[in-house]
PDB file of C-alpha atoms in Angstrom:
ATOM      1  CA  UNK R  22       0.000   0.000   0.000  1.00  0.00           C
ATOM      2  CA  UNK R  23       1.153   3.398  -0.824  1.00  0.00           C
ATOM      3  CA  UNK R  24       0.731   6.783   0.123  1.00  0.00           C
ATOM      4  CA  UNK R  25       2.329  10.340  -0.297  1.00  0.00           C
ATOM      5  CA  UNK R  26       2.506  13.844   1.662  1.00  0.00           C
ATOM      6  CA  UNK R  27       2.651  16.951  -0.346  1.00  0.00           C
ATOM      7  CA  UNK R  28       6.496  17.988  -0.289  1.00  0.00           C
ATOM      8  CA  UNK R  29       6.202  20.995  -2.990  1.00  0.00           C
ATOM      9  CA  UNK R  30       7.803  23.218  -0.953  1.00  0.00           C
ATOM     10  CA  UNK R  31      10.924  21.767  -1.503  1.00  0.00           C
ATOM     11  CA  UNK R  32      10.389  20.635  -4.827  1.00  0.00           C
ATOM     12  CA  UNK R  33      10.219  16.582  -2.951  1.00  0.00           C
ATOM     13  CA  UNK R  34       7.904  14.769  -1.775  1.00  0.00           C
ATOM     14  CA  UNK R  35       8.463  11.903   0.680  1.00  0.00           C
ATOM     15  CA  UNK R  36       7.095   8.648  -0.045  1.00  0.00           C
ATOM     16  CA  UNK R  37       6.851   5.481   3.135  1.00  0.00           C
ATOM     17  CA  UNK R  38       6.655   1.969   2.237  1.00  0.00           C
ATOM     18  CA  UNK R  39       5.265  -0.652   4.267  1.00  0.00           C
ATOM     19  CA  UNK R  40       5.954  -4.213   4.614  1.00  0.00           C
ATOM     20  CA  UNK R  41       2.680  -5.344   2.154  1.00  0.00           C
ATOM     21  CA  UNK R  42       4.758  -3.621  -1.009  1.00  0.00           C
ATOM     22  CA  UNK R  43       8.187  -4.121  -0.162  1.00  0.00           C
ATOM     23  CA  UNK R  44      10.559  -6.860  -0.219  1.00  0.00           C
ATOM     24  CA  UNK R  45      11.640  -6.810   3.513  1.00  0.00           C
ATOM     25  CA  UNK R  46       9.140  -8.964   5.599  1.00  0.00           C
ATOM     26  CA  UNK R  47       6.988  -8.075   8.603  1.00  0.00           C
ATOM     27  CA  UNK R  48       9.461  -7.208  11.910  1.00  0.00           C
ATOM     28  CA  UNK R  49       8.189  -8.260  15.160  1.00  0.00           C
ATOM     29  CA  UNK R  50       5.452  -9.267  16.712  1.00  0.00           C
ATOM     30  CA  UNK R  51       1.678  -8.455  15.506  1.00  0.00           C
ATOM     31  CA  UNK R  52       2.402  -7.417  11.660  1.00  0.00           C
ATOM     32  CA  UNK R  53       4.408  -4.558  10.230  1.00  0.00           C
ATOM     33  CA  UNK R  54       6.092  -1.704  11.457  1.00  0.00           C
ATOM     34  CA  UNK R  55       7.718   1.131   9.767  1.00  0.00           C
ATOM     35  CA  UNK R  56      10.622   0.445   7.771  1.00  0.00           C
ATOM     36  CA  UNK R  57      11.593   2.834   4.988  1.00  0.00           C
ATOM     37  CA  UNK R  58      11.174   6.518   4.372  1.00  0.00           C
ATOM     38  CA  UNK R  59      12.928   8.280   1.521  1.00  0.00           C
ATOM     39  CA  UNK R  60      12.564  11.642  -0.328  1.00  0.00           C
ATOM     40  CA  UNK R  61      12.623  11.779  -3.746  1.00  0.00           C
ATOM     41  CA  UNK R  62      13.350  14.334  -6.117  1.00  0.00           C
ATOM     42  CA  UNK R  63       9.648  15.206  -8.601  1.00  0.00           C
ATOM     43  CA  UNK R  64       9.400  17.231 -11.596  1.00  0.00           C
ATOM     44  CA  UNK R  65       5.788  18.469 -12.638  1.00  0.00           C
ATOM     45  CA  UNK R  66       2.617  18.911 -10.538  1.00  0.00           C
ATOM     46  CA  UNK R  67       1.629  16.449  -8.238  1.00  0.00           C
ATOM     47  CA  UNK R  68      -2.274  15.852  -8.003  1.00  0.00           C
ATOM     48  CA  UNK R  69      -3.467  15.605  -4.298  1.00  0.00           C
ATOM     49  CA  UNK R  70      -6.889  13.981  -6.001  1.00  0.00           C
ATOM     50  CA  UNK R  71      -5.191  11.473  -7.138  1.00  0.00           C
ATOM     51  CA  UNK R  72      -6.453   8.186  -5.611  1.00  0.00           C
ATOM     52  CA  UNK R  73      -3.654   6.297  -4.141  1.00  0.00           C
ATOM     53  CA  UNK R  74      -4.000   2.572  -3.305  1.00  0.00           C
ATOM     54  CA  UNK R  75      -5.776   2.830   0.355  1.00  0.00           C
ATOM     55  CA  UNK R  76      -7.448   5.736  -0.490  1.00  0.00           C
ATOM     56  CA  UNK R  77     -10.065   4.429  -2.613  1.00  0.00           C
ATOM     57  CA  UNK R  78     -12.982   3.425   0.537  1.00  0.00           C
ATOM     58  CA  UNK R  79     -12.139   6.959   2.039  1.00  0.00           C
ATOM     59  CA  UNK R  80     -13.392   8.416  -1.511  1.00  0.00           C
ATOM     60  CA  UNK R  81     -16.275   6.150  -2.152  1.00  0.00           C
ATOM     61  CA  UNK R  82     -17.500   7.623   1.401  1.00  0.00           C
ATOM     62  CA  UNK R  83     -16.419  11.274   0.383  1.00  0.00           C
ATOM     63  CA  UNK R  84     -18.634  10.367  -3.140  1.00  0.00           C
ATOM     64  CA  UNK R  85     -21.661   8.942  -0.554  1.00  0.00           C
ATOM     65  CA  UNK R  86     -21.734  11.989   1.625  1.00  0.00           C
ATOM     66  CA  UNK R  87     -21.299  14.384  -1.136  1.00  0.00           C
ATOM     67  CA  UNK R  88     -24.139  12.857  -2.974  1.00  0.00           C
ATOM     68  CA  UNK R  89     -26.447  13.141   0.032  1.00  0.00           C
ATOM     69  CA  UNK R  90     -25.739  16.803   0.802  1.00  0.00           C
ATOM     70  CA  UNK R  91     -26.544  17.415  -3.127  1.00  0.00           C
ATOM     71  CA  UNK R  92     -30.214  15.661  -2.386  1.00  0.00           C
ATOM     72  CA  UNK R  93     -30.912  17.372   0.450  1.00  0.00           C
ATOM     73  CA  UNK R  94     -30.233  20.377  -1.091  1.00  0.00           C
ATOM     74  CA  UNK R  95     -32.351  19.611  -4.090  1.00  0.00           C
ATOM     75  CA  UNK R  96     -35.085  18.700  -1.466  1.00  0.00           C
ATOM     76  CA  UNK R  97     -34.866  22.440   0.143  1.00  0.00           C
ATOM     77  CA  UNK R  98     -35.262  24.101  -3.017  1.00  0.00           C
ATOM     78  CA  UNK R  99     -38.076  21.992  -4.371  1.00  0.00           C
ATOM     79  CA  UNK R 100     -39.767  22.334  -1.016  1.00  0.00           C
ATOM     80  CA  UNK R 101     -39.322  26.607  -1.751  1.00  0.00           C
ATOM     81  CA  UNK R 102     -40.042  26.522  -5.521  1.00  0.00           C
ATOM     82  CA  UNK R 103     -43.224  24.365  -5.584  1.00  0.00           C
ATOM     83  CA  UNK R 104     -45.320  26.097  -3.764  1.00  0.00           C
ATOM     84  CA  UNK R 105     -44.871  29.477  -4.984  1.00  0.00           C
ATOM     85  CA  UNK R 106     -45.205  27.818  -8.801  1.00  0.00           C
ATOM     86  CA  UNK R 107     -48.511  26.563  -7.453  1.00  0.00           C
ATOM     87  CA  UNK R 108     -49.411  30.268  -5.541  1.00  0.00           C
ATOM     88  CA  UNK R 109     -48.367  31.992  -9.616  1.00  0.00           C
ATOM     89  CA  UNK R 110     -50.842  29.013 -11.239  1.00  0.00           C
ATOM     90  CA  UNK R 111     -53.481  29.893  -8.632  1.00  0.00           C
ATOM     91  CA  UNK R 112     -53.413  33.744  -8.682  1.00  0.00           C
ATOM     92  CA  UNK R 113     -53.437  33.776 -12.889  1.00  0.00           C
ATOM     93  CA  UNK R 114     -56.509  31.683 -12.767  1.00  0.00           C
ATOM     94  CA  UNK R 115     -57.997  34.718 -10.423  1.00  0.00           C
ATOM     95  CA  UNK R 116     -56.619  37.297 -12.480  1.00  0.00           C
ATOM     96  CA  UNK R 117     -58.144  36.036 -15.864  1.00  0.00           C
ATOM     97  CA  UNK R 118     -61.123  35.129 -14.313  1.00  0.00           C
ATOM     98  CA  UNK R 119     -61.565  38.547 -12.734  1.00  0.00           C
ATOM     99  CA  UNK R 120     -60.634  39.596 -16.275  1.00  0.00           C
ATOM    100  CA  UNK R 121     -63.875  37.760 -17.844  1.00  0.00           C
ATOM    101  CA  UNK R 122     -66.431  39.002 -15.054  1.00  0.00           C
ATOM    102  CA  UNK R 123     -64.713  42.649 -15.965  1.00  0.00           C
ATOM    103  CA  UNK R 124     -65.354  41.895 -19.518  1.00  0.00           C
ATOM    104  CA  UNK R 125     -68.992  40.542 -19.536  1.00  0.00           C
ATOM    105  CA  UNK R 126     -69.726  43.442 -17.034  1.00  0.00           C
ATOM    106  CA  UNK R 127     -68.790  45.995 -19.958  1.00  0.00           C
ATOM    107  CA  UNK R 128     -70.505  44.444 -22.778  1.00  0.00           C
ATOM    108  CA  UNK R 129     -73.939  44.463 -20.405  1.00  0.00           C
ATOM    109  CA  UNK R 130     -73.116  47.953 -19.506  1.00  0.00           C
ATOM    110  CA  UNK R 131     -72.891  48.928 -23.442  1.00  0.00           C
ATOM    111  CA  UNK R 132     -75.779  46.845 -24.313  1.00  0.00           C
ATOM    112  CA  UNK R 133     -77.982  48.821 -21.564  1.00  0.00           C
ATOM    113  CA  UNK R 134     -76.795  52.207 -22.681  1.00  0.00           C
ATOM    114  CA  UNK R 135     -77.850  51.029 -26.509  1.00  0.00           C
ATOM    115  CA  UNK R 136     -81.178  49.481 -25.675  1.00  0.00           C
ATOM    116  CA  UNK R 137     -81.834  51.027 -22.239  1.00  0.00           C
ATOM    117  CA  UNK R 138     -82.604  47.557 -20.657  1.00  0.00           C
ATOM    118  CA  UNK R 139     -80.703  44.648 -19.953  1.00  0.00           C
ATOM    119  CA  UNK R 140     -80.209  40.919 -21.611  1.00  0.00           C
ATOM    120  CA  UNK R 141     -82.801  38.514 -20.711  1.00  0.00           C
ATOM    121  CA  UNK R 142     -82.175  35.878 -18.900  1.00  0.00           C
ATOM    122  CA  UNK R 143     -80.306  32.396 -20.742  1.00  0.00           C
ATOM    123  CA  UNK R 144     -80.455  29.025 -20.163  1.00  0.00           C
ATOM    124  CA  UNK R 145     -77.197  27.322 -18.039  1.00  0.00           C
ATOM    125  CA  UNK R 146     -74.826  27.015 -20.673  1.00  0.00           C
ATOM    126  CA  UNK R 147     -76.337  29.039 -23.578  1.00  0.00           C
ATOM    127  CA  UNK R 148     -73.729  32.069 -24.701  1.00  0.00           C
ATOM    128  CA  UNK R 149     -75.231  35.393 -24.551  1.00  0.00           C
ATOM    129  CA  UNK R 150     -74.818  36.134 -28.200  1.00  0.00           C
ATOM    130  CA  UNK R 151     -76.456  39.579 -28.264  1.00  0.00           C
ATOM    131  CA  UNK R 152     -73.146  40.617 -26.429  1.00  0.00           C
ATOM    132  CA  UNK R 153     -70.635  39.167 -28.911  1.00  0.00           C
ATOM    133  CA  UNK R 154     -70.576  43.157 -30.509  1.00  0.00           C
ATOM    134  CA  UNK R 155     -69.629  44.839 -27.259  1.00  0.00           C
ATOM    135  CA  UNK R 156     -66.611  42.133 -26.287  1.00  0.00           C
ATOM    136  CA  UNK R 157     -63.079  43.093 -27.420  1.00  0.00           C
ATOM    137  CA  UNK R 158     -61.848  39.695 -27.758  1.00  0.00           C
ATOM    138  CA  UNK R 159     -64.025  35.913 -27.070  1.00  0.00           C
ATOM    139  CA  UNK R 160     -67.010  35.887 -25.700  1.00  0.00           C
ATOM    140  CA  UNK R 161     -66.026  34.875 -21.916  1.00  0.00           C
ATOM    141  CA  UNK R 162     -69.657  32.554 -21.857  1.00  0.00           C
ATOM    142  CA  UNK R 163     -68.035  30.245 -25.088  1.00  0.00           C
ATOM    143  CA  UNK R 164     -65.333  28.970 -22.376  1.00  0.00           C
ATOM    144  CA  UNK R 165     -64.560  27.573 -19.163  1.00  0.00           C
ATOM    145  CA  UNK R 166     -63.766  30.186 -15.981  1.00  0.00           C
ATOM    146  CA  UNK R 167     -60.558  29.486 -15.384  1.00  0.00           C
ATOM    147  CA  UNK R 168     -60.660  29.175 -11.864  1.00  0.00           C
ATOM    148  CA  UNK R 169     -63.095  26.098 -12.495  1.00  0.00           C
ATOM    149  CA  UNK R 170     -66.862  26.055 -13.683  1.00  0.00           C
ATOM    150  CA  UNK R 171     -69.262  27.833 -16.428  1.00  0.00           C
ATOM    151  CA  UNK R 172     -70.213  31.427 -16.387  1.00  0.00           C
ATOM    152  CA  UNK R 173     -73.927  31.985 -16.643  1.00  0.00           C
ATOM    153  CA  UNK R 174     -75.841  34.927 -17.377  1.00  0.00           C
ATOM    154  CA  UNK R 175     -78.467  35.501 -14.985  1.00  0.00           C
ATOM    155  CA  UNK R 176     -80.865  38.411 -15.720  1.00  0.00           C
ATOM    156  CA  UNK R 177     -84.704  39.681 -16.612  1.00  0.00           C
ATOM    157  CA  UNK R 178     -87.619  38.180 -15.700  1.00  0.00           C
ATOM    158  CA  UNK R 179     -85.779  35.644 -13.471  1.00  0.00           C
ATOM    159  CA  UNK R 180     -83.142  37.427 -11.758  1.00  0.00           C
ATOM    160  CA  UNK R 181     -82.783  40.863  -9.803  1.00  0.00           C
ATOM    161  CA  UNK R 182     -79.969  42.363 -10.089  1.00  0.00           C
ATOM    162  CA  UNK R 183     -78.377  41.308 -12.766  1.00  0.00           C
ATOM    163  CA  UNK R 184     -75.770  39.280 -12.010  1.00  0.00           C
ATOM    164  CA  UNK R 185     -72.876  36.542 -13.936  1.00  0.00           C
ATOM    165  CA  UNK R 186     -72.600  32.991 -12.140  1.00  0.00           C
ATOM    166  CA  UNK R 187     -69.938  30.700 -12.122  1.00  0.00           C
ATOM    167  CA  UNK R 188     -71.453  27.364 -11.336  1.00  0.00           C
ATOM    168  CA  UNK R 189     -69.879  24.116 -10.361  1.00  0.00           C
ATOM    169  CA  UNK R 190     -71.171  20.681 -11.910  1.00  0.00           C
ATOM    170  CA  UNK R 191     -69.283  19.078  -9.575  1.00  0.00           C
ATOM    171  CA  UNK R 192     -67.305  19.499  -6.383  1.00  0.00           C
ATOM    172  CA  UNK R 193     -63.801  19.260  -7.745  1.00  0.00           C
ATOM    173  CA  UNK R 194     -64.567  21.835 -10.270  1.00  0.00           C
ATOM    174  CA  UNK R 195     -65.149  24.951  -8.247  1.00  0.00           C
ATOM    175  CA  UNK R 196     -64.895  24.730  -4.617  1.00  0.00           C
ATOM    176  CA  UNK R 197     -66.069  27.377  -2.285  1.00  0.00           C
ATOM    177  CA  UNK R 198     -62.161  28.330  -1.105  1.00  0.00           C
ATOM    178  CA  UNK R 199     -61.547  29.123  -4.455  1.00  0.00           C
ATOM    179  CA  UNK R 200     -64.750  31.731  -4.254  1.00  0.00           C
ATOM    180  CA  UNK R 201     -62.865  33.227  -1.688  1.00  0.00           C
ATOM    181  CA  UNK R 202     -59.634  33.554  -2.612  1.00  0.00           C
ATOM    182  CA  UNK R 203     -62.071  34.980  -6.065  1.00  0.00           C
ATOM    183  CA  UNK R 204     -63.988  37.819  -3.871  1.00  0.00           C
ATOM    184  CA  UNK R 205     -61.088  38.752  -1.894  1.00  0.00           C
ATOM    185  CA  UNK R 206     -58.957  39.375  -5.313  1.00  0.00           C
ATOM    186  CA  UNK R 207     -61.773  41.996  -6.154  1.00  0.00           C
ATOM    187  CA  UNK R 208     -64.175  42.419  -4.143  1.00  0.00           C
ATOM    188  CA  UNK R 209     -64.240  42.758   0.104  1.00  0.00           C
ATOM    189  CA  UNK R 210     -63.436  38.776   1.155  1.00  0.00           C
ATOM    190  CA  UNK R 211     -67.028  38.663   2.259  1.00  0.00           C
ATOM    191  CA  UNK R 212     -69.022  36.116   0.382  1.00  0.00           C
ATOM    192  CA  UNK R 213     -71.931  37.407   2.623  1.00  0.00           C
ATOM    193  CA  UNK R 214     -71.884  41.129   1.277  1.00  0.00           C
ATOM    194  CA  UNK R 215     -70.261  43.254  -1.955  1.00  0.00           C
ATOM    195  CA  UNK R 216     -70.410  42.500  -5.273  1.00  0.00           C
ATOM    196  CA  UNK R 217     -69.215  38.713  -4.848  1.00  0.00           C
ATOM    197  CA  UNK R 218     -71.645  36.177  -3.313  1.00  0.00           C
ATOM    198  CA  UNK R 219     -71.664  32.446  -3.025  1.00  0.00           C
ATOM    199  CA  UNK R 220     -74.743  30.477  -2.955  1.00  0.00           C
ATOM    200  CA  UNK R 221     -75.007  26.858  -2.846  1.00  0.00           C
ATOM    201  CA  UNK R 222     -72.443  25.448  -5.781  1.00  0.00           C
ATOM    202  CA  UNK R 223     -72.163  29.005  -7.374  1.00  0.00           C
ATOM    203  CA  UNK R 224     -70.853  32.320  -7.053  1.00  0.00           C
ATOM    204  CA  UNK R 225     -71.972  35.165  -8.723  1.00  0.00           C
ATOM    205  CA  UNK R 226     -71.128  38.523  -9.455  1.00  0.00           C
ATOM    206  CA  UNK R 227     -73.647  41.692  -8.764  1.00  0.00           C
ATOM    207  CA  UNK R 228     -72.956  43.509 -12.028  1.00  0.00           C
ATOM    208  CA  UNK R 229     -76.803  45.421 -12.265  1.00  0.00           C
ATOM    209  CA  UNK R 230     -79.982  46.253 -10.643  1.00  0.00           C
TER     210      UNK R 230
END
């Protein structure tokens, strides 16, 4: 077995044999002791991470460790990272949402200065095509809310005030923590009172009288 100190300072380094790699046999009782040391001259750059004979299990365990520190570390910054990419998903679904309601609640307001009266009433599901001139973009009722659920138009004879619902068809699509986390985005974080309600699997939106 062989193994080396760093001599660079004096341009040597000093090398020990032992009685395993050497010629001489084992002296005295119990195995080897000590039994050469010389210095010899080296030219170049010696490596320190070179592994030696005898080294190797010291930098398999160096290599273990190592790789469990890297792991753990991973671990920490997934554990920091995921939730805020879930908090981003979450309050984009909020904003575009809020960004429909907004949208629907201008085309109703144009449509009531043109007419002086407001859309009647639709079926659940049914898109609210005499609004399709006053929307800038899609009409919001040809798609899914993004925070989960349908909108639904909800006006004269059936409803006072006017108002857009999103409904749930079933539990998993629009919870009532999302309606929260929906009302306090824009409205007071009462479901009770403001413009944002919740009853039974739907929230609404107060958007006339």
């Amino acid at each position: 077995m062989w193994s080396y100190r760093n001599g660079m300072a004096t341009g040597f380094v000093t090398v020990w044999g032992d009685c395993a790699s050497c010629e001489i046999g084992p002296i005295g009782w119990g195995g080897c002791v000590l039994i050469f040391q010389r210095t010899v001259p080296i030219s170049g750059t010696i490596y320190p991470g070179y592994i030696y004979p005898g080294e190797s299990h010291m930098r398999q365990a160096f290599t273990l460790i190592e790789v469990i520190i890297v792991i753990v570390v991973i671990g920490i910054l997934a554990a920091a990272v995921i939730p805020k990419a879930i908090n981003a998903q979450q309050e984009t679904a909020l904003a575009a949402t809020v960004a429909d309601l907004k949208a629907i609640e201008n085309a109703v307001s144009l449509y009531y200065s043109e007419y002086g009266a407001y859309p009647r009433d639709v079926n659940r599901r049914e898109v609210v095509d005499v609004l399709d001139p006053y929307f800038k973009s899609e009409n919001p009722f040809s798609k899914t809310a993004p925070i989960g659920g349908i909108y639904d138009y909800e006006g004269p004879p059936n409803w006072s005030p006017v108002q857009i619902s999103i409904r749930s068809e079933n539990s998993s699509n629009h919870s009532e923590d999302k309606a929260i986390e929906l009302d306090a985005y824009m409205d007071n974080g009462d479901l009770s009172s403001g413009t944002v309600r919740r009853s039974g699997n739907r929230t609404y939106y107060i958007i006339g009288k």
